[in-house]
Coordinates of C-alpha atoms in Angstrom, one line a residue:
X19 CA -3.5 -29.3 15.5
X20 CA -3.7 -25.5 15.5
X21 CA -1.3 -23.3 14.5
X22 CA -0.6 -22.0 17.8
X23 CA -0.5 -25.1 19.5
X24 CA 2.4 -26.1 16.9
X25 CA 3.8 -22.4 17.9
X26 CA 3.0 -23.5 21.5
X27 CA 5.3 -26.5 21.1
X28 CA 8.1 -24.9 19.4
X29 CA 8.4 -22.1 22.4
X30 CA 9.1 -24.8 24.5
X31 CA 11.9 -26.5 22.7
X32 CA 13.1 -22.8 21.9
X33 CA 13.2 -21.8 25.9
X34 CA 14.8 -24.6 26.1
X35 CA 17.8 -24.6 23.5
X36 CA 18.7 -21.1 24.0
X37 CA 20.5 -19.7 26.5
X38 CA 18.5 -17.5 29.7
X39 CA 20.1 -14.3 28.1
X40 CA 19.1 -14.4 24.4
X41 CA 16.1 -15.6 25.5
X42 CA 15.7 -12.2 27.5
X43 CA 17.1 -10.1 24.8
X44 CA 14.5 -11.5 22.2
X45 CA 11.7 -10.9 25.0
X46 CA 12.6 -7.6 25.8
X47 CA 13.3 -5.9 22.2
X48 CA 9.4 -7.9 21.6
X49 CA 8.0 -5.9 24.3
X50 CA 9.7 -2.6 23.0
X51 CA 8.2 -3.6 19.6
X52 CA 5.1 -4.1 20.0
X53 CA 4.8 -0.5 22.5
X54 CA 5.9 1.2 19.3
X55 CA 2.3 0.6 17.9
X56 CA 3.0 0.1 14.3
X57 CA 0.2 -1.9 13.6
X58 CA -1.9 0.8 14.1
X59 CA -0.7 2.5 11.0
X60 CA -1.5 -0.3 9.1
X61 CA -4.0 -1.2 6.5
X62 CA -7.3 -2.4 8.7
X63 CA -10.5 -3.7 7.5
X64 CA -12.9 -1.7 5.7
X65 CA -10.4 0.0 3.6
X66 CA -9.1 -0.6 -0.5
X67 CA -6.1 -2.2 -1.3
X68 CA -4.1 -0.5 -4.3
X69 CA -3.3 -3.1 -6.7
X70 CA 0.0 -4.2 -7.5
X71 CA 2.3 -6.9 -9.2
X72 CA 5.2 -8.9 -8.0
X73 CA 7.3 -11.8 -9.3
X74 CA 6.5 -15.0 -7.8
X75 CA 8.7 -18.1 -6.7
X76 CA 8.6 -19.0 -10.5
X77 CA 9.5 -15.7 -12.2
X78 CA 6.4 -15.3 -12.8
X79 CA 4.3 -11.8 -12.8
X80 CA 1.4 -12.2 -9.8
X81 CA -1.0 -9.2 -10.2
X82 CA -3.4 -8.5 -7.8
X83 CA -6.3 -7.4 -9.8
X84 CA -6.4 -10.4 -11.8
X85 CA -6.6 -12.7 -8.8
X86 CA -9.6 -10.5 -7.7
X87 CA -11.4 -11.4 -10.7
X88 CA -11.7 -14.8 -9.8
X89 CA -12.5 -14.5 -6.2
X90 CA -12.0 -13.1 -2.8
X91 CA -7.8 -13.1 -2.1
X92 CA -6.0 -14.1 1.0
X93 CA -2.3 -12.0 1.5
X94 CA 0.2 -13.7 4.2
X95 CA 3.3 -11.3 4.8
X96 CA 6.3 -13.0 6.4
X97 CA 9.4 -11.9 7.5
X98 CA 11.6 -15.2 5.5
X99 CA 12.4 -18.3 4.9
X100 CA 15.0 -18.5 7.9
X101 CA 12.1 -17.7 10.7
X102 CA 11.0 -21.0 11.9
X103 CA 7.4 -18.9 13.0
X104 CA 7.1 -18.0 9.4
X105 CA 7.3 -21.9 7.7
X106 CA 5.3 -22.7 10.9
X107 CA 2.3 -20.8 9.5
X108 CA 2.9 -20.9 5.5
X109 CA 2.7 -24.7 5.9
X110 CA -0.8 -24.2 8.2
X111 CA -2.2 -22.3 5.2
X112 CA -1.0 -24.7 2.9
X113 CA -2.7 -27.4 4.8
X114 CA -6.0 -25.6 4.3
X115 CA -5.5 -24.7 1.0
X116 CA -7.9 -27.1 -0.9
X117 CA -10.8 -25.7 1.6
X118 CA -9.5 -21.9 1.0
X119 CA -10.3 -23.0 -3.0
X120 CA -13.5 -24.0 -1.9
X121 CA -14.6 -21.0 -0.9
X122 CA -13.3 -19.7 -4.6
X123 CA -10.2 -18.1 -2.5
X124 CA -6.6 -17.7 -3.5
X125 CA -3.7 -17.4 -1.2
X126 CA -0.7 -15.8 -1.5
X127 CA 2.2 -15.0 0.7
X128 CA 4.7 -11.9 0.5
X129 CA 8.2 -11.5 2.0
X130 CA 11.2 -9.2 0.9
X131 CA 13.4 -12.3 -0.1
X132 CA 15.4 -12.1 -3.2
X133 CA 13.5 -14.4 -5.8
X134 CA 15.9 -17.3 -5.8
X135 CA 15.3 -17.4 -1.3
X136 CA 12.0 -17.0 -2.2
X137 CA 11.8 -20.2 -4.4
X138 CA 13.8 -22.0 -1.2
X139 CA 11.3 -21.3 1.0
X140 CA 8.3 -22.7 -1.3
X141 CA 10.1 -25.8 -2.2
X142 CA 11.1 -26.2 1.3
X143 CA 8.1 -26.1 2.6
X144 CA 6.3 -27.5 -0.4
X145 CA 4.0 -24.7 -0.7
X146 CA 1.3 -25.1 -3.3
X147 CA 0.5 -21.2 -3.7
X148 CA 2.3 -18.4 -5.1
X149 CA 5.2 -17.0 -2.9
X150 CA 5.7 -14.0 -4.2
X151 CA 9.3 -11.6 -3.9
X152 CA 8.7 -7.7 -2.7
X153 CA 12.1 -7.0 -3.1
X154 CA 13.0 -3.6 -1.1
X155 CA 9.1 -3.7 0.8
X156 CA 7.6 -1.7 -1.4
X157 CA 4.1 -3.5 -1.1
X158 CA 4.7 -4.3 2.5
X159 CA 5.2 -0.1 2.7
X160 CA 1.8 0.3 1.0
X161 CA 0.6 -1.9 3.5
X162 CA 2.0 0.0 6.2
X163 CA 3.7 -3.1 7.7
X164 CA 7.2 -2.0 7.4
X165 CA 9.6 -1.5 10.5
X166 CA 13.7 -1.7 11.4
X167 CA 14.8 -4.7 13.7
X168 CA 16.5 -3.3 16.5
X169 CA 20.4 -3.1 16.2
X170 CA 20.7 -5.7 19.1
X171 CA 18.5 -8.3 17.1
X172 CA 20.3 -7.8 14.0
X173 CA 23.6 -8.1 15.9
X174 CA 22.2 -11.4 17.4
X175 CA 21.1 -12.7 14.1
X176 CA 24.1 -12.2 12.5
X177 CA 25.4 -14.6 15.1
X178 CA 22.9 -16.9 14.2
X179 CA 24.4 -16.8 10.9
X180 CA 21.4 -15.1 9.6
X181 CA 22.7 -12.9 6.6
X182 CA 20.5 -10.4 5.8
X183 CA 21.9 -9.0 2.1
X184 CA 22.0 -12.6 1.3
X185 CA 18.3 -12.9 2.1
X186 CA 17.2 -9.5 0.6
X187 CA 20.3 -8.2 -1.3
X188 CA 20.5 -5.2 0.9
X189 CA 21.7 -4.4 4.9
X190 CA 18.9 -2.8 5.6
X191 CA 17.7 -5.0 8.4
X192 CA 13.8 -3.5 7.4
X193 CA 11.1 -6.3 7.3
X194 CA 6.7 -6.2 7.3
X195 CA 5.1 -7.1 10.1
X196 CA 3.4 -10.5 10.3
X197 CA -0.2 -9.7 8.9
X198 CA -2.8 -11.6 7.3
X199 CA -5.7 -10.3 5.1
X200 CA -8.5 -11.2 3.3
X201 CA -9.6 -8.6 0.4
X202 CA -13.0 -9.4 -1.2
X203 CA -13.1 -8.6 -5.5
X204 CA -14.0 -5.1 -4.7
X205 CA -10.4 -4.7 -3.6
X206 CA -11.3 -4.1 -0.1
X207 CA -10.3 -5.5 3.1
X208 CA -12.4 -7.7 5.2
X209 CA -10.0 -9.4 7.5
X210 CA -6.7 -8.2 9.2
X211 CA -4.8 -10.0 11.4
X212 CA -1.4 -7.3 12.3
X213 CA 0.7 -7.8 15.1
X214 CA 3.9 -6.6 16.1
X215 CA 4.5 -9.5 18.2
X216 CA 6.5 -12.1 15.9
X217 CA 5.2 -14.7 17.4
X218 CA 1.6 -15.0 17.1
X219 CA 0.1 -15.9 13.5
X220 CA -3.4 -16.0 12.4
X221 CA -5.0 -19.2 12.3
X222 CA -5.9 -20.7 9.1
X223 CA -9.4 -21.8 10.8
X224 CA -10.5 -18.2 11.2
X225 CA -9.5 -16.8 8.0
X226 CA -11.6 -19.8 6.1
X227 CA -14.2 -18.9 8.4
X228 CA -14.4 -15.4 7.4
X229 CA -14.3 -16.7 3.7
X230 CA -17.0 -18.7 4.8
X231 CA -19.5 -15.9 6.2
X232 CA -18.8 -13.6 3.1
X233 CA -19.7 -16.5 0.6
X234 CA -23.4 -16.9 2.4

């Protein structure tokens, strides 16, 4: 099944558990996202990623430039743990991890999380790639991915009993954008999937298929 088909399918049981007004509310502050046009100040193919390190879900140091030196790199951003669209698609790119090695690539996915929600989400979802901590969005800033949820969406998540400094250790309410990329050893970007729409992903197919091309 493809990713947005599972998406699909959790729409429907979402439009159907929530109430006709939150429903709205998410809808509408969407809409008034996505006309901000942020993506557009994001990184887009054809241009060179500045390397950079972070710790992963182990503690571990994850350096960019050292991935690169064994093959092309695939970069997942995601909001956290505690978005169901997120697990949705790190558990898609986990399922096609064996024929993302194939093509000599490696994955990795970045969120703000604190370290120890960072390991959560990887053992919850039994991620077999690094998941790597950008505390504060300083890579996700470099990207040019970064934006503020809007004050009626961080009131509603509170709600949901989503705490935010528990999550990221700050109040800040400032996550990336979902984006996907693929950057080829030369550093540079040959695949970007940005949206400010939180509910569309890239599919795993297409980014293996774009792997696939550049390996020929």
């Amino acid at each position: 099944m493809s990713l947005k088909a599972q998406i699909d399918a959790y729409n429907v049981q979402k439009e159907a558990k929530l109430p006709a007004d939150v429903l709205a509310l998410m809808n509408t502050t969407n809409a008034e996202l996505i006309a901000q046009h942020i993506k557009d100040n994001a990184l887009q193919v054809g241009q060179k990623v500045t390397n950079f390190s972070l710790a992963n879900h182990q503690e571990n140091t994850v350096e960019l430039a050292t991935l690169l030196k064994q093959g092309p790199v695939i970069i997942s951003f995601y909001r956290g743990g505690w978005c169901p669209y997120c697990n949705l698609e790190l558990k898609a790119l986990n399922d096609y991890l064996p024929q993302f090695k194939a093509q000599n690539a490696q994955l990795i996915a970045i969120s703000p999380q604190l370290p120890d929600e960072t390991l959560s989400t990887a053992q919850k979802n039994d991620l077999e790639f690094d998941v790597l901590s950008d505390v504060s969005n300083k890579i996700a800033k470099q990207f040019g991915l970064l934006f503020t949820l809007d004050e009626r969406i961080q009131a509603l998540y509170t709600e949901f009993g989503i705490d935010f400094e528990h999550y990221y250790g700050d109040k800040s309410f400032q996550l990336p954008l979902p984006a996907t990329y693929v950057i080829n050893q030369q550093g540079v970007i040959t695949y970007a999937f940005v949206t400010e729409d939180y509910t569309l992903r890239a599919e795993p197919f297409d980014v293996l298929n774009v792997l696939k091309s550049e390996s020929k």
